[in-house]
């Protein structure tokens, strides 16, 4: 059951990832990218990491995809124009992929065979975040607040005129 | 007896599944069980949609001193059937320059998100269609995909009005998502769980034998409930927050280029979203399917749930019949300057209530926190003394 589901989700995710990379129409590529995020969330669900899967949909489909789409709308005048094939992108993608695969295959600490999956509850994640990892969490919070204030200052209109 | 009436739908489902038990493999039973749940949710809420669409027109008619639909069937009750047939036989127009695929997918995604959100709400004792530990998070995760779908509708139509409507819709949905989610946090914090069933069962006790422990009866809960309800109004794009489809300004916003059944799908998604937000409000603040007083607990749980849901839906319609549409800038100001600080206040107030021992003194302290912040904000945001000759600013 899990293997079948894994195969289906993998094919689904890969299809949309390929579509995102190769679709000549930019907006279609961006939307395929959003669908791919749903596929990745499905992987997390299969692994029993319900919380991460939900956050994946929440943050990536709900926010990042909208952000990407708006960036395309606001920065390019030729949304409708079809783009050509980008060979340098292919080279970079292959390099990054190889750079990731090489250490994964080299490493001995990560076993490829899946261990027995024990579902991680939201409560456990909450306790971990509020206990052992509370300092990193607070630091990230401060950093994000600073970024938010910075963004506000950037767009603040000049009242003096 | 009361117990079996309460569980009648659970028994019905067990009876439907009984021929499979022991014969079919586990996953077949699982999938069949899910399909039964999905069919039940769809059946109930599409019926409710049909009913509420005619009731809304009746109630609005009553408020505006006219009759409303009364020609089809008794009291006009068959109006939804006529509407459905009309929508089905209408021509489905797709603009020549539209992005056909995106234009086609947008209404489907909007409706799918609304239907999925309905899945995690407990409709009665043991009656949650989709039990998941992070149910509340699931609700908002699928709800957040609506924004992308609205954008798809606006962009796919290749129409200026559509695009403007979609932009407005996304702006207001993102702004009000913050207060919507932050007002849920105090409840999650106090209960200590994201599971809707646990949130409902945390509200099952009664003080003095008749005061239910609903969160709406605490100061932070009442504030959060009002904020949640207003944000819910915005999220479902209903009057007075129907700026995205303001028909006097931009035709119908992102739905301008839709006709026939696709338009009906958008319409349906709007109502399903309204049901979902109301259902979540009932779950979080109004005690879910629990009876308001213990001696009425013999009435089946789902009856209580749908009674509370109908009251909230009536308020939705009532607000629509009463208030005019507000301006975009007013809406954004309210979201960021008032709703968001108040939502954070709920969080603090709930913490005060919890650590003061959840008793009367905690109630009063919590009330004091909300009152002080409310008064402070009203002083701070008071614009009355700033009246001056109107100045105009133009885009540069």
XYZ file of C-alpha atoms in Angstrom:
557
model
C 0.000 0.000 0.000
C 2.718 2.415 1.034
C 4.926 1.470 -1.903
C 2.056 1.943 -4.346
C 1.205 5.303 -2.800
C 4.860 6.292 -2.835
C 5.175 5.457 -6.543
C 2.016 7.380 -7.443
C 3.071 10.428 -5.428
C 6.601 10.255 -6.823
C 5.383 10.164 -10.409
C 2.963 13.014 -9.669
C 5.631 15.162 -8.023
C 8.257 14.482 -10.671
C 5.809 15.247 -13.484
C 4.964 18.618 -12.050
C 8.580 19.362 -11.172
C 9.530 18.672 -14.783
C 6.630 20.794 -15.956
C 7.801 23.608 -13.698
C 11.285 23.374 -15.149
C 10.431 23.005 -18.818
C 7.056 24.647 -19.399
C 7.625 27.509 -21.832
C 4.875 29.626 -20.303
C 6.151 31.179 -17.125
C 2.855 31.323 -15.270
C 2.096 27.682 -16.020
C 5.537 26.781 -14.726
C 4.896 28.701 -11.503
C 1.536 26.992 -10.995
C 3.061 23.564 -11.676
C 5.621 24.434 -9.045
C 2.794 25.009 -6.564
C 1.261 21.635 -7.437
C 4.656 20.032 -6.924
C 4.672 21.407 -3.367
C 1.434 19.516 -2.752
C 3.197 16.364 -3.933
C 6.029 16.949 -1.480
C 3.487 17.473 1.304
C 2.023 14.091 0.327
C 5.462 12.552 0.888
C 5.547 13.969 4.384
C 2.098 12.517 5.036
C 3.295 9.121 3.843
C 6.218 9.350 6.265
C 3.849 10.091 9.129
C 5.086 13.656 9.507
C 1.612 15.121 9.422
C 2.561 18.469 10.903
C 5.406 19.087 8.467
C 3.162 18.108 5.568
C 0.474 20.563 6.636
C 2.996 23.323 7.152
C 4.410 22.523 3.732
C 1.011 23.172 2.141
C 0.295 26.125 4.369
C 3.570 27.937 3.777
C 4.572 26.865 0.297
C 1.259 26.617 -1.526
C -0.471 29.302 0.513
C 2.313 31.849 0.713
C 5.438 31.095 -1.330
C 3.539 30.167 -4.491
C 1.447 33.345 -4.226
C 4.651 35.294 -3.692
C 6.266 33.748 -6.778
C 3.206 34.419 -8.885
C 3.078 38.034 -7.737
C 6.779 38.486 -8.333
C 6.273 37.339 -11.918
C 3.315 39.684 -12.347
C 4.988 42.720 -10.842
C 8.434 42.427 -12.368
C 8.012 41.208 -15.932
C 6.173 42.883 -18.732
C 6.354 39.858 -20.989
C 4.495 37.300 -18.897
C 2.844 36.017 -22.017
C 6.088 35.655 -23.930
C 7.318 32.090 -24.159
C 10.793 31.589 -22.915
C 13.526 29.656 -24.670
C 15.404 26.671 -23.382
C 17.945 27.616 -20.755
C 21.049 25.421 -21.039
C 22.931 27.085 -18.208
C 19.994 26.263 -15.924
C 20.277 22.592 -16.889
C 23.981 22.589 -16.095
C 23.441 24.243 -12.709
C 20.592 21.857 -11.893
C 22.713 18.809 -12.729
C 25.603 20.169 -10.669
C 23.395 20.811 -7.630
C 21.769 17.400 -8.002
C 25.130 15.656 -8.244
C 26.416 17.661 -5.295
C 23.493 16.436 -3.210
C 23.470 12.833 -4.376
C 27.209 12.308 -3.919
C 27.284 12.928 -0.119
C 24.021 11.028 0.341
C 25.454 7.941 -1.357
C 28.790 8.324 0.435
C 27.266 8.698 3.844
C 26.944 5.594 5.965
C 24.954 7.098 8.803
C 21.735 7.296 6.793
C 20.253 3.946 5.953
C 18.318 3.923 2.703
C 15.819 1.335 3.997
C 12.961 3.032 5.823
C 12.895 2.391 9.565
C 9.659 1.575 11.358
C 7.595 4.714 11.092
C 6.231 6.161 14.303
C 3.891 9.067 13.726
C 5.200 12.292 15.162
C 2.497 14.220 16.938
C 2.144 17.970 16.909
C 2.543 17.910 20.661
C 6.008 16.342 20.443
C 7.119 18.981 17.957
C 5.692 21.707 20.185
C 7.473 20.362 23.259
C 10.754 20.095 21.358
C 10.436 23.635 20.028
C 9.522 25.090 23.405
C 12.056 22.995 25.318
C 15.373 22.054 23.805
C 15.160 24.361 20.793
C 13.646 27.429 22.396
C 16.716 29.618 21.806
C 16.993 28.960 18.072
C 13.240 29.509 17.848
C 13.471 32.869 19.613
C 16.436 33.908 17.466
C 14.494 33.079 14.306
C 11.576 35.060 15.722
C 13.756 38.122 16.322
C 15.304 37.777 12.867
C 11.898 37.574 11.188
C 10.615 40.556 13.156
C 13.647 42.547 12.061
C 13.011 41.518 8.454
C 9.365 42.554 8.795
C 10.270 45.972 10.169
C 12.890 46.371 7.443
C 10.300 45.574 4.774
C 7.923 48.102 6.323
C 10.585 50.822 6.297
C 11.379 50.071 2.652
C 7.785 50.581 1.539
C 6.959 53.378 3.956
C 5.912 56.382 1.939
C 7.606 59.662 2.546
C 5.068 61.814 4.349
C 7.090 65.051 4.236
C 7.051 65.636 0.478
C -32.686 5.369 23.389
C -31.220 8.877 23.279
C -27.825 7.282 22.910
C -28.822 5.254 19.857
C -30.551 8.232 18.211
C -27.378 10.192 18.810
C -25.241 7.510 17.174
C -27.675 6.573 14.406
C -25.355 7.707 11.609
C -22.420 5.820 13.105
C -24.550 2.666 13.202
C -25.697 3.295 9.637
C -22.108 3.523 8.481
C -21.199 0.355 10.385
C -24.107 -1.407 8.708
C -22.948 -0.224 5.289
C -19.446 -1.498 6.009
C -20.522 -4.797 7.573
C -20.665 -6.822 4.305
C -16.991 -5.986 3.769
C -15.756 -6.827 7.261
C -13.588 -9.918 7.369
C -13.768 -10.480 3.619
C -12.098 -7.525 1.950
C -8.516 -6.448 2.725
C -8.001 -3.612 5.180
C -7.271 -0.918 2.654
C -10.528 -1.586 0.786
C -12.442 -1.091 4.024
C -10.464 2.063 4.785
C -11.130 3.558 1.382
C -14.813 2.594 1.467
C -15.139 4.144 4.892
C -13.549 7.367 3.655
C -15.779 7.387 0.595
C -18.875 7.038 2.779
C -17.694 9.985 4.872
C -17.024 12.079 1.779
C -20.424 11.217 0.323
C -22.101 12.152 3.609
C -20.316 15.516 3.856
C -21.025 16.357 0.231
C -24.649 15.265 0.474
C -25.365 17.204 3.627
C -23.605 20.388 2.636
C -24.800 20.537 -0.953
C -28.349 20.153 0.368
C -27.654 22.858 2.913
C -26.240 25.016 0.113
C -29.415 24.605 -1.923
C -31.519 25.382 1.129
C -29.500 28.377 2.268
C -29.394 29.923 -1.211
C -33.175 30.178 -1.228
C -33.407 31.049 2.471
C -30.887 33.839 2.020
C -32.959 35.363 -0.753
C -36.079 35.018 1.384
C -34.447 36.616 4.421
C -32.894 39.402 2.370
C -36.284 39.964 0.796
C -37.863 40.215 4.224
C -35.220 42.718 5.328
C -35.682 44.806 2.200
C -39.470 44.748 2.413
C -40.150 42.533 -0.576
C -41.185 38.930 -1.092
C -38.126 37.160 -2.429
C -38.512 34.029 -4.582
C -42.010 32.568 -4.179
C -42.962 31.232 -7.588
C -41.256 27.825 -7.828
C -42.799 25.218 -5.564
C -44.286 25.890 -2.122
C -42.874 29.146 -0.683
C -40.332 29.135 -3.506
C -38.517 26.205 -1.937
C -37.849 24.534 -5.281
C -35.984 27.610 -6.497
C -32.538 25.935 -6.140
C -33.648 23.135 -8.480
C -34.706 25.683 -11.075
C -31.464 27.600 -10.572
C -29.415 24.436 -10.956
C -31.125 23.474 -14.204
C -30.728 27.027 -15.486
C -27.019 27.019 -14.660
C -26.514 23.624 -16.327
C -28.158 24.541 -19.628
C -26.448 27.926 -19.909
C -23.706 28.309 -22.447
C -20.247 27.893 -20.974
C -18.313 30.825 -22.423
C -14.525 30.784 -22.368
C -12.850 33.967 -23.646
C -10.801 33.461 -26.799
C -7.667 34.967 -25.235
C -8.102 33.145 -21.918
C -5.630 30.637 -20.586
C -7.971 27.694 -21.078
C -6.425 25.219 -18.636
C -6.021 27.677 -15.769
C -9.441 29.175 -16.461
C -10.963 25.697 -16.274
C -9.099 24.580 -13.151
C -9.692 27.655 -10.990
C -13.322 26.977 -9.938
C -12.481 23.325 -9.283
C -9.601 24.195 -6.952
C -11.687 26.786 -5.103
C -14.502 24.289 -4.522
C -12.105 21.472 -3.591
C -10.418 23.601 -0.930
C -13.770 24.542 0.606
C -14.953 20.921 0.641
C -11.692 19.656 2.166
C -11.939 22.247 4.932
C -15.373 20.882 5.839
C -13.831 17.467 6.463
C -12.151 18.107 9.810
C -15.084 19.602 11.704
C -16.755 17.395 14.342
C -20.457 17.376 13.461
C -21.523 15.275 16.430
C -20.341 12.709 18.923
C -17.925 10.434 16.967
C -18.912 12.259 13.802
C -15.688 13.788 12.474
C -15.348 12.761 8.819
C -11.564 13.086 8.745
C -9.810 12.558 12.074
C -6.360 14.094 12.019
C -4.181 15.236 14.868
C -3.541 18.679 13.417
C -7.128 19.223 12.267
C -7.130 22.969 12.839
C -3.887 23.311 10.916
C -5.349 21.204 8.112
C -8.312 23.558 7.932
C -6.091 26.591 7.423
C -3.637 24.777 5.150
C -6.326 23.871 2.635
C -7.953 27.263 3.155
C -4.740 28.987 2.136
C -4.775 27.299 -1.278
C -7.891 29.318 -2.084
C -5.714 32.365 -2.678
C -3.820 30.663 -5.465
C -7.084 29.432 -6.970
C -8.541 32.945 -6.937
C -5.407 34.187 -8.595
C -5.750 31.456 -11.230
C -9.300 32.616 -11.928
C -8.201 36.222 -12.287
C -5.158 35.559 -14.377
C -6.636 32.774 -16.485
C -9.527 34.955 -17.593
C -7.140 37.457 -19.188
C -9.402 40.331 -18.262
C -8.536 43.513 -16.409
C -11.548 43.340 -14.132
C -10.787 39.736 -13.292
C -7.179 40.511 -12.493
C -8.112 43.518 -10.345
C -10.684 41.447 -8.495
C -8.185 38.662 -7.896
C -5.595 41.135 -6.606
C -8.102 42.644 -4.220
C -9.246 39.215 -3.090
C -5.706 38.049 -2.393
C -4.800 41.263 -0.581
C -7.747 41.020 1.766
C -7.456 37.274 2.265
C -3.791 37.514 3.242
C -4.447 40.469 5.554
C -7.314 38.806 7.362
C -5.725 35.383 7.507
C -3.492 36.724 10.282
C -6.248 37.730 12.732
C -8.193 34.611 11.710
C -5.362 32.302 12.695
C -4.140 34.254 15.702
C -7.622 34.257 17.247
C -7.588 30.473 17.001
C -4.294 30.271 18.883
C -5.655 31.072 22.395
C -8.110 28.180 22.070
C -5.348 25.850 20.900
C -3.144 27.103 23.714
C -5.742 26.620 26.436
C -6.783 23.173 25.205
C -3.234 22.122 24.382
C -4.211 20.423 21.139
C -4.832 21.136 17.474
C -7.338 18.314 17.333
C -10.928 19.619 16.843
C -12.376 16.684 18.812
C -10.242 17.530 21.825
C -11.183 21.194 21.556
C -14.849 20.232 21.609
C -14.460 17.856 24.535
C -12.549 20.520 26.499
C -15.797 22.524 26.494
C -18.030 19.735 27.811
C -18.385 20.771 31.476
C -20.932 23.061 33.096
C -20.466 25.454 36.014
C -23.253 25.622 38.632
C -25.070 22.980 36.628
C -26.135 25.251 33.774
C -23.341 27.570 32.574
C -21.519 25.740 29.786
C -17.741 25.961 29.642
C -17.791 27.337 26.120
C -14.851 29.520 25.265
C -17.144 32.240 24.005
C -18.184 32.859 27.615
C -14.683 33.921 28.656
C -13.520 37.478 27.897
C -10.716 36.352 25.622
C -13.021 33.826 23.966
C -15.714 36.397 23.276
C -13.193 38.820 21.775
C -11.565 36.080 19.756
C -14.955 34.849 18.564
C -15.975 38.275 17.271
C -12.609 38.792 15.571
C -12.759 35.293 14.135
C -16.255 35.840 12.806
C -15.349 39.150 11.141
C -12.220 37.616 9.598
C -14.367 34.704 8.456
C -16.711 37.157 6.750
C -13.727 38.606 4.897
C -12.271 35.231 3.992
C -15.538 34.143 2.438
C -15.731 37.440 0.504
C -19.189 38.299 1.759
C -20.802 41.693 2.133
C -19.684 44.069 3.682
C -16.296 42.758 2.594
C -17.171 41.809 -0.974
C -14.691 44.312 -2.374
C -13.130 41.702 -4.714
C -16.383 41.255 -6.574
C -17.794 44.730 -6.011
C -20.242 44.729 -8.879
C -20.554 48.501 -8.981
C -16.812 48.847 -9.557
C -15.299 45.835 -11.276
C -18.251 43.843 -12.714
C -17.773 40.631 -10.697
C -14.064 40.585 -9.920
C -12.343 37.305 -10.618
C -15.658 35.739 -11.653
C -16.312 38.193 -14.486
C -15.446 35.783 -17.271
C -17.217 32.769 -15.829
C -20.645 31.654 -16.892
C -22.926 28.691 -16.503
C -21.872 25.978 -14.152
C -18.382 27.322 -13.518
C -19.932 30.443 -12.066
C -22.233 28.232 -10.017
C -19.163 26.378 -8.737
C -17.647 29.641 -7.494
C -20.933 30.504 -5.885
C -21.062 27.082 -4.241
C -17.474 27.406 -3.032
C -18.330 30.730 -1.407
C -21.169 29.130 0.526
C -19.172 26.030 1.427
C -16.416 28.301 2.709
C -19.013 30.120 4.783
C -20.212 26.799 6.227
C -16.643 25.777 6.978
C -15.759 28.994 8.792
C -19.022 28.935 10.752
C -18.502 25.281 11.578
C -15.026 26.005 12.860
C -16.335 28.936 14.913
C -18.925 26.598 16.473
C -16.220 24.032 17.193
C -13.755 26.470 18.678
C -15.917 28.850 20.643
C -19.508 27.635 20.866
C -18.879 24.229 22.380
C -19.155 22.205 19.177
C -21.947 19.669 19.399
C -22.516 20.029 23.159
C -25.884 21.130 24.484
C -26.067 24.615 26.026
C -27.566 23.236 29.257
C -27.033 19.721 30.637
C -30.712 18.796 30.844
C -31.074 19.267 27.080
C -28.263 16.807 26.365
C -30.774 14.139 25.323
C -31.235 15.967 22.019
C -28.788 14.388 19.526
C -25.424 16.103 19.242
C -25.637 16.780 15.496
C -28.907 18.646 16.036
C -27.094 21.016 18.381
C -24.243 21.452 15.950
C -26.482 22.320 13.056
C -28.651 24.561 15.242
C -25.586 26.612 16.185
C -24.396 26.544 12.589
C -27.751 27.884 11.373
C -27.615 30.732 13.858
C -24.177 31.760 12.598
C -25.323 31.441 8.982
C -28.304 33.621 9.796
C -25.922 36.257 11.172
C -23.940 36.049 7.924
C -27.110 36.771 5.953
C -28.260 39.401 8.413
C -24.961 41.280 8.106
C -25.232 41.088 4.338
C -28.713 42.541 4.464
C -27.713 45.340 6.825
C -24.265 46.717 6.085
C -22.972 48.523 2.982
C -19.710 47.560 1.352
C -16.640 49.161 2.942
C -13.680 50.635 1.105
C -10.468 48.722 0.506
C -8.293 51.099 2.524
C -10.727 51.103 5.458
C -10.679 47.336 5.405
C -6.888 47.125 5.418
C -6.645 49.710 8.198
C -9.028 47.740 10.376
C -7.138 44.526 9.690
C -3.664 45.744 10.561
C -4.310 48.468 13.113
C -7.202 47.039 15.056
C -7.837 43.343 14.432
C -4.237 42.215 14.670
C -3.428 43.931 18.029
C -6.738 42.718 19.429
C -5.962 39.184 18.295
C -2.635 39.296 20.113
C -4.443 40.672 23.153
C -6.655 37.588 23.132
C -3.524 35.501 23.363
C -2.231 37.419 26.390
C -5.677 37.506 27.957
C -6.070 33.751 27.576
C -2.701 33.241 29.259
C -3.804 35.474 32.159
C -7.054 33.531 32.443
C -5.215 30.214 32.436
C -2.586 31.145 35.003
C -5.095 32.826 37.328
C -6.603 29.381 37.729
C -9.511 29.623 35.255
C -11.764 30.962 38.009
C -13.799 34.113 38.472
C -10.743 36.184 39.418
C -9.007 34.981 36.241
C -12.131 35.885 34.294
C -12.035 39.435 35.681
C -8.305 39.869 35.096
C -8.648 38.574 31.581
C -11.544 40.969 31.009
C -9.405 43.832 32.318
C -6.637 43.035 29.823
C -9.052 43.018 26.874
C -10.819 46.183 28.079
C -7.599 48.150 28.587
C -6.214 47.264 25.164
C -9.559 47.964 23.527
C -9.842 51.403 25.133
C -6.202 52.173 24.349
C -6.651 51.221 20.726
C -9.840 53.246 20.372
C -8.069 56.315 21.776
C -5.004 55.750 19.644
C -6.884 55.063 16.421
C -9.404 57.860 16.877
C -9.457 59.804 13.623
C -12.260 62.199 14.420
C -10.063 65.115 15.371
C -8.068 64.776 12.195
C -10.857 65.929 9.872
C -9.539 68.371 7.301
C -10.294 69.404 3.732
C -9.990 66.385 1.532
C -6.714 65.979 -0.273
C -6.225 63.854 -3.321
C -3.242 61.716 -4.113
C -2.624 60.237 -7.507
C -0.474 57.382 -8.617
C 2.894 58.646 -9.741
